[in-house]
Amino acid sequence: METHLAGWLKGTADGLEAESILRKCVHCGFCTATCPTYQLLGDELDGPRGRIYLMKQVVEGHEPGTSTQAHLDRCLTCRNCESTCPSGVDYGHLLDIGRRLVEQRVSRPLGQRLLRFALREVLTRRWLFDPAMRIGQWVRPVLPPVLRDKVPARRPAGAWPRREHPRKVLILNGCTQPAMMPGIDAATARVLDRVGVQVVVERRSGCCGAIRHHLGDTGGALEQARRNVDAWWPHLERGTEAIVINASGCGAMVKDYAHLLRDDSRYAGRAQRIVEATKDLAEWLPAQLADSIDALRAQLGARDADRGERVAFHPPCTLQHGQRIRGEVERLLDALGVARLAVAESHLCCGSAGTYSVLQPALALQLRDRKLASLQAGAPDLILSANIGCLAHLQAGTATPVRHWIEWLDQAMDLR
Ligand code: SF4
Ligand code: SF4
């Protein structure tokens, strides 16, 4: 698509990147068919092709208004359109630019500004979010449903392993997950301990930056990325094998550090090495389990003769579209002999999408209901997924337990 950049954007990093992404789009519209917001709203401007057209207008110098902002806000950043696009259009990075430019030009009403400020500042600070979540969990039974949906019931995390191993990996010292579902990190540490790998949490690291990035606070997100690079770097220098991430939303963000810091001469090289060392748990763990799969399958077979557990898996968008990791968890479950149910529309977003379920609750609930209908069509005993946001969002809409797959695996390995 030929683009005539506005004078103020010519020669800038955003301008060059937007132009090169737009050049690839041939406006065929294949992406529209798989876009969740287009499917719900039926408006071309609430699909990827329409949004690309709106962003092209912005970079060409047309002044955006609240309507353009609303169409971009309604995008889930699920990147399903990238998976569908035959021309390899890098929609996600174009959206980053488009949202940033629109944010600078269109002011938001006070209520929206306050809500976005609160999300940005509270969710990404553990000293604020941890006690707030703890209090929320104490008073959960008396919370109004709209708030109760955002506060998962507290489940004990279980003990962290104490053994040390020569093989070490880092996990995130993340923002919301340890407070909402501390069992995910503990289960990760226990499973890795069983295969002879020690999990290390570097306390100087913190939120991956995704929340700020997707709320338009690029400067704040880059600061968090640089802080994490600084915190993790000495570990990589000492031989830590990988940064293994058990929340696919955070994994997608950390894998983007090299792109985000490419123009920072102090950090570009280190960020590239961090990205090379970063693995989603779903892509890293199966190889570590290769020697124990048969024994584990036999162990589970004996257990399931009594329980006959049926499982449905939801692959988060940040795993299947953002990181392009497809089928790894499903193959692992199948190799373990799990009764995994087929799930229709598994490419579609569940509506969680970071802070989307707070900022766009009506669309998020429609997508959640549709996703749960697909996941529960085969009457599973358990729903598994791979990202904290999806887990909490889905669990709020069903009585069927929703767990991270590593929690399920931890429990399975513990039954002897
Ligand atoms: S983003 Fe890809 S699929 Fe969508 S209109 Fe452009 S070229 Fe076609
Ligand atoms: S990222 Fe998702 S919601 Fe946004 S345009 Fe692409 S498919 Fe649609």
Short mmCIF file of C-alpha atoms and ligand atoms in Angstrom, two decimals:
data_model
loop_
_atom_site.label_atom_id
_atom_site.label_comp_id
_atom_site.label_asym_id
_atom_site.label_seq_id
_atom_site.Cartn_x
_atom_site.Cartn_y
_atom_site.Cartn_z
CA MET A 1 0.00 0.00 0.00
CA GLU A 2 1.62 3.25 -1.10
CA THR A 3 1.90 5.73 1.78
CA HIS A 4 2.76 9.43 1.69
CA LEU A 5 4.07 10.18 5.17
CA ALA A 6 3.22 13.50 6.78
CA GLY A 7 6.19 15.87 6.84
CA TRP A 8 6.55 15.66 10.64
CA LEU A 9 6.90 11.86 10.45
CA LYS A 10 9.34 11.63 7.53
CA GLY A 11 12.75 10.25 8.52
CA THR A 12 11.61 9.31 12.06
CA ALA A 13 11.86 5.76 13.41
CA ASP A 14 8.05 5.53 13.68
CA GLY A 15 7.60 6.91 10.15
CA LEU A 16 10.09 4.52 8.55
CA GLU A 17 8.65 1.52 10.35
CA ALA A 18 5.02 2.42 9.61
CA GLU A 19 5.83 2.98 5.93
CA SER A 20 7.60 -0.36 5.59
CA ILE A 21 4.75 -2.24 7.33
CA LEU A 22 2.05 -0.50 5.28
CA ARG A 23 3.92 -1.26 2.05
CA LYS A 24 3.33 -4.98 2.62
CA CYS A 25 -0.45 -4.72 2.99
CA VAL A 26 -2.25 -5.44 -0.28
CA HIS A 27 -5.66 -4.69 1.26
CA CYS A 28 -6.96 -8.19 0.45
CA GLY A 29 -9.04 -8.43 3.64
CA PHE A 30 -8.25 -12.09 4.44
CA CYS A 31 -7.43 -10.97 7.98
CA THR A 32 -10.90 -9.55 8.52
CA ALA A 33 -12.53 -12.98 8.58
CA THR A 34 -10.59 -14.13 11.66
CA CYS A 35 -10.73 -10.87 13.60
CA PRO A 36 -12.79 -11.30 16.81
CA THR A 37 -13.97 -7.68 16.99
CA TYR A 38 -15.06 -7.72 13.35
CA GLN A 39 -16.96 -10.94 14.01
CA LEU A 40 -18.78 -9.30 16.93
CA LEU A 41 -19.38 -5.83 15.49
CA GLY A 42 -19.48 -6.39 11.72
CA ASP A 43 -17.86 -3.01 11.07
CA GLU A 44 -14.93 -2.90 8.64
CA LEU A 45 -13.29 -0.28 10.86
CA ASP A 46 -13.37 -2.75 13.76
CA GLY A 47 -11.34 -5.23 11.75
CA PRO A 48 -7.62 -5.19 10.88
CA ARG A 49 -7.95 -3.90 7.33
CA GLY A 50 -10.09 -0.98 8.46
CA ARG A 51 -7.77 -0.18 11.36
CA ILE A 52 -4.78 -0.31 9.02
CA TYR A 53 -6.58 2.16 6.78
CA LEU A 54 -7.25 4.48 9.75
CA MET A 55 -3.60 4.31 10.83
CA LYS A 56 -2.46 5.02 7.27
CA GLN A 57 -4.56 8.19 7.37
CA VAL A 58 -2.93 9.22 10.66
CA VAL A 59 0.64 8.75 9.41
CA GLU A 60 -0.29 10.65 6.26
CA GLY A 61 -1.20 13.64 8.40
CA HIS A 62 -5.00 13.43 8.74
CA GLU A 63 -5.98 14.60 12.18
CA PRO A 64 -7.49 11.65 14.11
CA GLY A 65 -10.54 12.05 16.33
CA THR A 66 -12.32 10.09 19.04
CA SER A 67 -13.80 7.72 16.47
CA THR A 68 -10.35 6.60 15.25
CA GLN A 69 -9.24 6.26 18.86
CA ALA A 70 -12.28 4.12 19.70
CA HIS A 71 -11.69 1.74 16.75
CA LEU A 72 -8.05 1.29 17.83
CA ASP A 73 -9.08 0.90 21.50
CA ARG A 74 -11.46 -1.90 20.55
CA CYS A 75 -8.59 -3.90 19.01
CA LEU A 76 -7.57 -6.73 21.38
CA THR A 77 -3.96 -6.78 20.12
CA CYS A 78 -4.57 -10.52 19.79
CA ARG A 79 -2.60 -10.57 16.50
CA ASN A 80 -4.86 -13.24 15.03
CA CYS A 81 -4.74 -11.08 11.89
CA GLU A 82 -0.96 -11.57 11.66
CA SER A 83 -1.44 -15.34 11.67
CA THR A 84 -3.99 -15.05 8.85
CA CYS A 85 -2.24 -12.47 6.68
CA PRO A 86 -0.59 -14.01 3.59
CA SER A 87 1.64 -10.95 3.09
CA GLY A 88 3.32 -11.00 6.52
CA VAL A 89 1.99 -7.60 7.63
CA ASP A 90 3.42 -6.76 11.07
CA TYR A 91 0.10 -5.45 12.37
CA GLY A 92 1.13 -5.46 16.06
CA HIS A 93 4.01 -3.04 15.58
CA LEU A 94 1.92 -0.82 13.31
CA LEU A 95 -0.74 -0.69 16.02
CA ASP A 96 1.89 0.33 18.60
CA ILE A 97 2.79 3.29 16.39
CA GLY A 98 -0.82 4.13 15.50
CA ARG A 99 -1.98 4.08 19.11
CA ARG A 100 0.98 6.18 20.24
CA LEU A 101 0.34 8.86 17.59
CA VAL A 102 -3.40 8.95 18.28
CA GLU A 103 -2.81 9.10 22.05
CA GLN A 104 -0.64 12.19 21.51
CA ARG A 105 -3.34 13.91 19.45
CA VAL A 106 -6.68 12.93 20.96
CA SER A 107 -7.32 13.68 24.61
CA ARG A 108 -9.44 11.31 26.62
CA PRO A 109 -12.27 12.15 29.03
CA LEU A 110 -11.17 12.44 32.68
CA GLY A 111 -12.73 9.11 33.72
CA GLN A 112 -10.79 7.20 31.05
CA ARG A 113 -7.57 8.99 31.95
CA LEU A 114 -7.96 8.12 35.63
CA LEU A 115 -8.78 4.49 34.92
CA ARG A 116 -5.80 4.06 32.59
CA PHE A 117 -3.54 5.82 35.11
CA ALA A 118 -4.73 3.51 37.91
CA LEU A 119 -4.19 0.39 35.78
CA ARG A 120 -0.72 1.53 34.75
CA GLU A 121 0.46 2.52 38.20
CA VAL A 122 -1.19 -0.12 40.41
CA LEU A 123 -0.94 -3.30 38.32
CA THR A 124 2.76 -2.84 37.62
CA ARG A 125 3.86 -2.16 41.22
CA ARG A 126 3.96 -5.20 43.45
CA TRP A 127 4.11 -3.17 46.65
CA LEU A 128 0.69 -1.74 45.68
CA PHE A 129 -0.88 -4.66 43.83
CA ASP A 130 0.06 -7.49 46.22
CA PRO A 131 -1.69 -6.02 49.31
CA ALA A 132 -4.62 -4.82 47.19
CA MET A 133 -5.11 -8.34 45.82
CA ARG A 134 -4.70 -9.89 49.27
CA ILE A 135 -7.40 -7.60 50.71
CA GLY A 136 -9.60 -8.31 47.67
CA GLN A 137 -9.25 -12.05 48.28
CA TRP A 138 -10.18 -11.68 51.97
CA VAL A 139 -13.36 -9.74 51.20
CA ARG A 140 -14.07 -11.59 47.94
CA PRO A 141 -17.36 -13.16 49.13
CA VAL A 142 -18.91 -9.73 49.72
CA LEU A 143 -17.52 -7.99 46.64
CA PRO A 144 -19.97 -6.95 43.90
CA PRO A 145 -19.81 -9.47 40.99
CA VAL A 146 -18.01 -7.02 38.66
CA LEU A 147 -15.10 -6.77 41.12
CA ARG A 148 -15.24 -10.41 42.28
CA ASP A 149 -14.63 -11.44 38.65
CA LYS A 150 -11.24 -9.68 38.79
CA VAL A 151 -10.13 -11.31 42.04
CA PRO A 152 -9.39 -15.02 41.79
CA ALA A 153 -10.05 -17.05 44.96
CA ARG A 154 -6.82 -17.64 46.87
CA ARG A 155 -5.28 -21.08 46.38
CA PRO A 156 -2.25 -22.24 48.36
CA ALA A 157 0.94 -22.17 46.29
CA GLY A 158 2.63 -25.10 48.00
CA ALA A 159 6.28 -25.25 48.97
CA TRP A 160 9.15 -24.05 46.79
CA PRO A 161 11.92 -26.60 46.29
CA ARG A 162 15.06 -25.98 48.36
CA ARG A 163 17.57 -27.99 46.35
CA GLU A 164 20.24 -26.26 44.33
CA HIS A 165 21.22 -27.51 40.87
CA PRO A 166 24.11 -26.58 38.58
CA ARG A 167 21.53 -26.01 35.82
CA LYS A 168 19.66 -22.75 36.43
CA VAL A 169 17.02 -20.72 34.64
CA LEU A 170 15.47 -17.36 35.46
CA ILE A 171 11.75 -16.82 35.74
CA LEU A 172 10.03 -13.44 35.84
CA ASN A 173 9.62 -11.52 39.05
CA GLY A 174 6.33 -10.50 37.48
CA CYS A 175 3.67 -8.03 38.55
CA THR A 176 0.18 -9.52 38.78
CA GLN A 177 0.72 -13.29 38.55
CA PRO A 178 2.51 -13.87 41.88
CA ALA A 179 -0.28 -12.08 43.73
CA MET A 180 -3.22 -13.54 41.80
CA MET A 181 -2.03 -17.13 41.37
CA PRO A 182 1.24 -17.73 43.23
CA GLY A 183 0.86 -21.46 42.59
CA ILE A 184 1.96 -21.03 38.96
CA ASP A 185 5.53 -19.99 39.78
CA ALA A 186 5.74 -22.52 42.63
CA ALA A 187 4.52 -25.32 40.33
CA THR A 188 7.05 -24.25 37.69
CA ALA A 189 9.86 -24.38 40.27
CA ARG A 190 8.79 -27.85 41.48
CA VAL A 191 8.49 -29.34 37.98
CA LEU A 192 11.88 -27.94 36.96
CA ASP A 193 13.42 -29.16 40.23
CA ARG A 194 12.28 -32.69 39.35
CA VAL A 195 14.13 -32.50 36.04
CA GLY A 196 17.26 -31.10 37.71
CA VAL A 197 16.92 -27.39 36.96
CA GLN A 198 16.88 -24.66 39.60
CA VAL A 199 14.53 -21.71 39.18
CA VAL A 200 15.98 -18.32 40.08
CA VAL A 201 13.89 -15.16 40.65
CA GLU A 202 16.00 -12.02 40.35
CA ARG A 203 14.43 -9.55 42.77
CA ARG A 204 15.78 -6.51 40.92
CA SER A 205 13.72 -7.47 37.87
CA GLY A 206 9.98 -6.80 37.70
CA CYS A 207 7.02 -6.28 35.39
CA CYS A 208 7.89 -7.06 31.75
CA GLY A 209 6.42 -3.73 30.60
CA ALA A 210 3.46 -5.11 28.61
CA ILE A 211 0.80 -3.31 30.66
CA ARG A 212 2.41 0.12 30.21
CA HIS A 213 3.24 -0.59 26.57
CA HIS A 214 -0.34 -1.47 25.67
CA LEU A 215 -1.69 1.51 27.60
CA GLY A 216 0.41 3.85 25.46
CA ASP A 217 3.13 4.54 28.08
CA THR A 218 6.04 3.65 25.81
CA GLY A 219 8.62 5.50 27.93
CA GLY A 220 7.56 3.66 31.10
CA ALA A 221 7.58 0.30 29.30
CA LEU A 222 11.11 0.91 27.96
CA GLU A 223 12.30 1.80 31.45
CA GLN A 224 10.96 -1.51 32.75
CA ALA A 225 12.60 -3.36 29.84
CA ARG A 226 15.99 -1.74 30.54
CA ARG A 227 15.71 -2.52 34.25
CA ASN A 228 15.05 -6.19 33.45
CA VAL A 229 17.92 -6.35 30.97
CA ASP A 230 20.25 -4.93 33.66
CA ALA A 231 18.93 -7.36 36.29
CA TRP A 232 19.13 -10.50 34.12
CA TRP A 233 22.39 -9.76 32.34
CA PRO A 234 24.78 -10.89 35.15
CA HIS A 235 22.91 -14.20 35.39
CA LEU A 236 23.36 -14.90 31.68
CA GLU A 237 27.03 -13.98 32.02
CA ARG A 238 27.34 -16.55 34.82
CA GLY A 239 25.85 -19.31 32.66
CA THR A 240 22.14 -19.26 33.50
CA GLU A 241 20.65 -21.26 30.65
CA ALA A 242 17.50 -19.36 29.80
CA ILE A 243 14.78 -16.97 30.89
CA VAL A 244 11.80 -19.30 31.04
CA ILE A 245 8.47 -17.49 31.06
CA ASN A 246 5.26 -19.12 32.24
CA ALA A 247 2.89 -16.28 31.27
CA SER A 248 2.67 -16.11 27.49
CA GLY A 249 1.70 -12.42 27.53
CA CYS A 250 4.94 -11.56 29.31
CA GLY A 251 6.89 -13.90 27.02
CA ALA A 252 5.60 -12.10 23.93
CA MET A 253 6.65 -8.77 25.45
CA VAL A 254 10.16 -9.85 26.52
CA LYS A 255 10.76 -11.38 23.09
CA ASP A 256 10.05 -7.91 21.69
CA TYR A 257 12.78 -6.19 23.76
CA ALA A 258 15.30 -6.30 20.90
CA HIS A 259 12.82 -4.52 18.64
CA LEU A 260 11.80 -1.98 21.28
CA LEU A 261 15.41 -1.14 22.21
CA ARG A 262 16.91 -1.38 18.70
CA ASP A 263 17.76 2.32 18.57
CA ASP A 264 19.28 2.41 22.06
CA SER A 265 23.01 1.96 21.52
CA ARG A 266 23.60 1.03 25.19
CA TYR A 267 20.95 -1.67 25.31
CA ALA A 268 20.38 -2.99 21.77
CA GLY A 269 23.06 -5.73 21.92
CA ARG A 270 22.12 -6.93 25.40
CA ALA A 271 18.42 -6.87 24.57
CA GLN A 272 19.13 -9.10 21.56
CA ARG A 273 20.94 -11.62 23.79
CA ILE A 274 18.08 -11.50 26.33
CA VAL A 275 15.60 -12.27 23.54
CA GLU A 276 17.70 -15.20 22.34
CA ALA A 277 17.73 -16.59 25.88
CA THR A 278 13.98 -16.12 26.42
CA LYS A 279 11.78 -19.18 26.04
CA ASP A 280 8.15 -19.73 26.80
CA LEU A 281 7.74 -22.64 29.20
CA ALA A 282 5.68 -24.39 26.49
CA GLU A 283 8.56 -24.36 24.02
CA TRP A 284 11.31 -25.13 26.55
CA LEU A 285 9.93 -27.78 28.89
CA PRO A 286 8.93 -30.62 26.51
CA ALA A 287 12.55 -31.32 25.56
CA GLN A 288 13.51 -31.44 29.26
CA LEU A 289 10.81 -34.05 29.88
CA ALA A 290 11.69 -36.28 26.92
CA ASP A 291 13.33 -38.98 29.09
CA SER A 292 10.53 -39.15 31.62
CA ILE A 293 7.47 -39.05 29.37
CA ASP A 294 6.89 -42.82 29.22
CA ALA A 295 7.13 -43.26 33.00
CA LEU A 296 4.87 -40.27 33.58
CA ARG A 297 2.35 -41.54 31.06
CA ALA A 298 2.21 -44.90 32.82
CA GLN A 299 1.77 -43.17 36.17
CA LEU A 300 -1.04 -41.01 34.83
CA GLY A 301 -2.67 -43.97 33.10
CA ALA A 302 -2.96 -45.72 36.45
CA ARG A 303 -4.48 -42.60 38.00
CA ASP A 304 -6.91 -41.91 35.18
CA ALA A 305 -8.22 -45.46 35.28
CA ASP A 306 -9.94 -44.19 38.46
CA ARG A 307 -10.70 -40.59 37.50
CA GLY A 308 -11.09 -40.39 33.72
CA GLU A 309 -10.28 -36.65 33.68
CA ARG A 310 -11.27 -34.80 30.50
CA VAL A 311 -9.26 -31.70 29.65
CA ALA A 312 -9.82 -28.73 27.29
CA PHE A 313 -6.86 -26.51 26.44
CA HIS A 314 -7.09 -22.81 25.52
CA PRO A 315 -3.96 -21.54 23.70
CA PRO A 316 -3.61 -17.82 24.53
CA CYS A 317 -3.25 -15.41 21.61
CA THR A 318 0.12 -14.30 22.98
CA LEU A 319 1.29 -17.91 22.68
CA GLN A 320 -0.16 -18.92 19.30
CA HIS A 321 -0.18 -15.57 17.45
CA GLY A 322 2.25 -13.38 19.41
CA GLN A 323 5.02 -15.97 19.86
CA ARG A 324 3.86 -18.35 17.09
CA ILE A 325 4.17 -21.33 19.42
CA ARG A 326 1.47 -23.71 18.32
CA GLY A 327 0.59 -27.19 19.51
CA GLU A 328 3.41 -27.66 22.06
CA VAL A 329 1.22 -27.98 25.15
CA GLU A 330 -1.34 -30.02 23.24
CA ARG A 331 1.38 -32.44 22.06
CA LEU A 332 2.72 -32.76 25.60
CA LEU A 333 -0.76 -33.53 26.97
CA ASP A 334 -1.32 -36.05 24.18
CA ALA A 335 2.05 -37.70 24.82
CA LEU A 336 1.03 -38.09 28.45
CA GLY A 337 -2.16 -39.85 27.39
CA VAL A 338 -4.48 -37.10 28.62
CA ALA A 339 -8.09 -37.22 27.38
CA ARG A 340 -7.82 -33.87 25.57
CA LEU A 341 -11.01 -32.61 23.98
CA ALA A 342 -11.14 -30.95 20.55
CA VAL A 343 -12.05 -27.26 20.92
CA ALA A 344 -13.69 -25.25 18.13
CA GLU A 345 -12.40 -21.76 17.25
CA SER A 346 -9.22 -22.27 19.26
CA HIS A 347 -7.59 -19.45 17.25
CA LEU A 348 -9.99 -16.86 18.73
CA CYS A 349 -9.24 -14.57 21.67
CA CYS A 350 -11.00 -15.18 25.02
CA GLY A 351 -11.41 -11.41 25.57
CA SER A 352 -8.93 -11.04 28.42
CA ALA A 353 -6.17 -9.29 26.43
CA GLY A 354 -4.25 -7.59 29.24
CA THR A 355 -6.33 -4.70 30.55
CA TYR A 356 -8.92 -5.06 27.74
CA SER A 357 -11.43 -6.85 29.99
CA VAL A 358 -11.43 -3.77 32.26
CA LEU A 359 -11.42 -1.13 29.50
CA GLN A 360 -13.85 -2.89 27.11
CA PRO A 361 -15.95 -5.05 29.45
CA ALA A 362 -18.94 -5.59 27.13
CA LEU A 363 -16.85 -6.98 24.25
CA ALA A 364 -14.62 -8.93 26.63
CA LEU A 365 -17.64 -10.68 28.18
CA GLN A 366 -19.10 -11.59 24.79
CA LEU A 367 -15.78 -13.10 23.76
CA ARG A 368 -15.44 -14.93 27.07
CA ASP A 369 -18.92 -16.47 26.76
CA ARG A 370 -18.17 -17.57 23.21
CA LYS A 371 -14.80 -19.04 24.25
CA LEU A 372 -16.28 -20.85 27.24
CA ALA A 373 -19.04 -22.30 25.06
CA SER A 374 -16.35 -23.78 22.78
CA LEU A 375 -14.17 -24.98 25.65
CA GLN A 376 -17.08 -26.56 27.52
CA ALA A 377 -18.82 -28.14 24.53
CA GLY A 378 -17.25 -31.51 25.40
CA ALA A 379 -18.00 -31.16 29.14
CA PRO A 380 -14.38 -31.08 30.38
CA ASP A 381 -13.50 -31.66 34.03
CA LEU A 382 -10.71 -29.12 33.73
CA ILE A 383 -9.73 -26.23 31.44
CA LEU A 384 -6.02 -25.54 31.00
CA SER A 385 -4.30 -22.47 29.59
CA ALA A 386 -0.95 -20.67 29.64
CA ASN A 387 -1.42 -17.04 30.61
CA ILE A 388 -2.52 -15.43 33.88
CA GLY A 389 -4.96 -13.00 32.23
CA CYS A 390 -6.81 -15.74 30.31
CA LEU A 391 -6.91 -18.00 33.38
CA ALA A 392 -8.49 -15.36 35.64
CA HIS A 393 -10.87 -14.10 32.93
CA LEU A 394 -12.13 -17.57 31.99
CA GLN A 395 -12.41 -18.78 35.60
CA ALA A 396 -14.70 -15.85 36.42
CA GLY A 397 -17.22 -17.20 33.92
CA THR A 398 -17.35 -20.89 34.81
CA ALA A 399 -17.50 -23.32 37.73
CA THR A 400 -15.18 -25.70 35.84
CA PRO A 401 -11.67 -25.34 37.30
CA VAL A 402 -9.35 -23.31 35.06
CA ARG A 403 -5.65 -23.90 35.70
CA HIS A 404 -2.26 -23.23 34.18
CA TRP A 405 -1.05 -26.39 32.46
CA ILE A 406 2.12 -26.37 34.60
CA GLU A 407 -0.03 -26.59 37.75
CA TRP A 408 -1.73 -29.63 36.29
CA LEU A 409 1.63 -31.18 35.34
CA ASP A 410 3.06 -30.48 38.80
CA GLN A 411 0.15 -32.30 40.39
CA ALA A 412 0.40 -35.16 37.90
CA MET A 413 4.11 -35.65 38.61
CA ASP A 414 3.44 -35.63 42.34
CA LEU A 415 1.01 -38.57 42.27
CA ARG A 416 3.00 -41.72 42.80
S1 SF4 B 1 -3.11 -7.15 6.69
FE1 SF4 B 1 -2.65 -8.85 5.32
S2 SF4 B 1 -4.57 -10.01 5.17
FE2 SF4 B 1 -5.07 -7.98 6.02
S3 SF4 B 1 -5.62 -6.73 4.26
FE3 SF4 B 1 -3.42 -6.38 4.58
S4 SF4 B 1 -2.38 -7.92 3.29
FE4 SF4 B 1 -4.55 -8.55 3.44
S1 SF4 B 2 -5.18 -7.76 16.70
FE1 SF4 B 2 -7.00 -9.07 16.91
S2 SF4 B 2 -8.70 -7.65 17.35
FE2 SF4 B 2 -6.98 -6.41 16.58
S3 SF4 B 2 -7.36 -6.25 14.37
FE3 SF4 B 2 -6.00 -8.02 14.63
S4 SF4 B 2 -7.39 -9.80 14.80
FE4 SF4 B 2 -8.63 -7.94 15.13
#
